[in-house]
XYZ file of C-alpha atoms in Angstrom:
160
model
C 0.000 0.000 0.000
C 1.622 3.263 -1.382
C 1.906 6.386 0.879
C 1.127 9.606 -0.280
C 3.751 11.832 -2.070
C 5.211 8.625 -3.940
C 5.582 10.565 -6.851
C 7.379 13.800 -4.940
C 11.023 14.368 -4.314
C 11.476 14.465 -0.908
C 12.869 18.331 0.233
C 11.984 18.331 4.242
C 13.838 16.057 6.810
C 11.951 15.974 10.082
C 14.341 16.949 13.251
C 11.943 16.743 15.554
C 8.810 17.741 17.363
C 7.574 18.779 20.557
C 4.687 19.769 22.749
C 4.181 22.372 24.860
C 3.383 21.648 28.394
C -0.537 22.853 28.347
C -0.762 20.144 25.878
C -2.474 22.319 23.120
C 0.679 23.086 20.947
C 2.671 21.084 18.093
C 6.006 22.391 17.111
C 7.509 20.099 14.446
C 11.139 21.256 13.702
C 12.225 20.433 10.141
C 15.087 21.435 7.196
C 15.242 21.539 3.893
C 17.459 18.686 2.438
C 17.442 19.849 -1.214
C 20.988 19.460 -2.861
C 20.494 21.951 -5.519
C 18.587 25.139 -5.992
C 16.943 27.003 -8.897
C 17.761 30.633 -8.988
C 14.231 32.412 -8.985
C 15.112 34.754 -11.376
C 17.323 33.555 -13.762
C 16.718 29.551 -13.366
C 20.316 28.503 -12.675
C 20.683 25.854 -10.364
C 22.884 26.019 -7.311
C 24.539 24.748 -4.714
C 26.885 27.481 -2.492
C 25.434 27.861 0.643
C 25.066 31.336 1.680
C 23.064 30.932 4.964
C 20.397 29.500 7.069
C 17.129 30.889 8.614
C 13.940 29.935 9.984
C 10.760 29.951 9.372
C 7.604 29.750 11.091
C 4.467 28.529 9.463
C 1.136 27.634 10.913
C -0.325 24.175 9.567
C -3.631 22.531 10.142
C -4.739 21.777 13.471
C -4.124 17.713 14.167
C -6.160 16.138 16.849
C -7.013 19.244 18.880
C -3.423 20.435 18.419
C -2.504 23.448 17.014
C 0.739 22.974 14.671
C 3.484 25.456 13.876
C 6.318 24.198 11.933
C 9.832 25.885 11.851
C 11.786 24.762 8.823
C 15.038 25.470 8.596
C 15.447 27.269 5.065
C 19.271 28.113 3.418
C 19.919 30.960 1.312
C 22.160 30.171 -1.307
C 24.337 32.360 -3.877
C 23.890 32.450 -7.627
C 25.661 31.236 -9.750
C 25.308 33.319 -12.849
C 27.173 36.395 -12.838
C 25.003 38.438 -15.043
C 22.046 37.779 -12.691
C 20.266 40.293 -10.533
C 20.096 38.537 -7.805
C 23.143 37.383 -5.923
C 21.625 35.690 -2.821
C 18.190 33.969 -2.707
C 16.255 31.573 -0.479
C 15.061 28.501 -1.386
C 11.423 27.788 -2.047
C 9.732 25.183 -0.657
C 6.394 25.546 -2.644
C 4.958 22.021 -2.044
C 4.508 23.606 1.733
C 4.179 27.453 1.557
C 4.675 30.418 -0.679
C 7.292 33.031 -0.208
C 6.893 35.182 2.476
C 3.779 33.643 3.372
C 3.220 32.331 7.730
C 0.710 29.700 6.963
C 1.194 26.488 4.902
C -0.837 25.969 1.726
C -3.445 23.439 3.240
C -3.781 26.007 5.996
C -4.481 28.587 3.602
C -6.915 26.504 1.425
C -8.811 25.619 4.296
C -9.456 29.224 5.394
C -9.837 30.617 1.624
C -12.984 27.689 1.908
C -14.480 28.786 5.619
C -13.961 32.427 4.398
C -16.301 31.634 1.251
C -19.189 29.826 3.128
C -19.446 31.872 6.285
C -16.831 35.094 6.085
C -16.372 37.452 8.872
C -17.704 36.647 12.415
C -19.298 32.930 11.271
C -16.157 32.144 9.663
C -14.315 32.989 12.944
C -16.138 30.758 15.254
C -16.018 28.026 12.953
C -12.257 28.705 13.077
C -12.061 28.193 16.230
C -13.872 25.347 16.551
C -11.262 23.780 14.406
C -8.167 25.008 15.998
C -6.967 27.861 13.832
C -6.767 31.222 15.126
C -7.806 34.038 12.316
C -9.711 37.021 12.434
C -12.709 37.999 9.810
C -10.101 40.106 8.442
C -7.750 37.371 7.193
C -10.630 35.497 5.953
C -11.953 38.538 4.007
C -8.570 38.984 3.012
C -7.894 35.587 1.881
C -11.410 35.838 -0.231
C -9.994 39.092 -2.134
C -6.896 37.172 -3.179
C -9.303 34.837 -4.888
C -8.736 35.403 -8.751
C -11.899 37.015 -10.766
C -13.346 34.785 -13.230
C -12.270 36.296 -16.762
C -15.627 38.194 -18.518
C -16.497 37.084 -21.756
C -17.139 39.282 -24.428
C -20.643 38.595 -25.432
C -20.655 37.976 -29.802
C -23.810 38.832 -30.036
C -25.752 42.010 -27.986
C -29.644 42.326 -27.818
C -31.398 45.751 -27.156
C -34.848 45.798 -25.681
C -37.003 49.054 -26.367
């Protein structure tokens, strides 16, 4: 019986985990274990080591836990010479976009509870299932929704 992610390189290496001692807290501790690096701007791969940093992302809640992972992320130099960037950090887009402090299953999750119930509802039903938002991040993560693209009608009917 297959797990899931078969088909995925693996990029995170669990370090380890712990709980805090009100028992309502996950911290899972994990780094990136990806050999080479695609420059985001100009696409060349790379593997100098600049740096390290962490960062903290909120997951999904798991059996009345909250979760928070800190991955360790490296910054690494570029390799091409003509590029604009000289220094970038490595993406890890399988778990979270840049700059972003909540995972992408956290984020779909909310983007859905913001659609059914948005502001106060959405909140409470939050709550209920372990995340911490306000209405403003829900409305917020509604806005970021992309518009459907407007057709041009072909043909155009006037009534009298």
């Amino acid at each position: 019986m297959g797990r899931g992610g078969e088909g995925r390189e693996r990029i995170l290496q669990l370090n380890n985990w712990e709980l805090d001692e009100a028992g309502t807290h996950i911290t899972v501790h994990a780094t990136s274990i990806q050999n080479l690096v695609r420059c985001p701007v100009c696409s060349v791969l790379s593997y100098r080591v600049h740096s390290q940093y962490q960062r903290t992302l909120s997951d999904l809640s798991w059996a009345n836990f909250r979760v928070t992972l800190k991955l360790d992320v490296r910054k690494f130099f570029c390799n091409n010479p003509g590029c604009q960037r000289r220094i970038f950090a490595e993406r890890i887009t399988d778990v979270a976009v840049s700059w972003a402090r909540k995972t992408q299953r956290l984020t779909q999750q909310l983007t859905a509870i913001g659609l059914a119930l948005a502001g106060n509802p959405g909140v409470r039903l939050s709550k209920y299932f372990g995340f911490q938002v306000s209405r403003n991040t829900l409305l917020n993560l509604v806005r970021r929704i992309p518009l459907a693209p407007i057709k041009t009608p072909r043909i155009l009917g006037v009534d009298d």
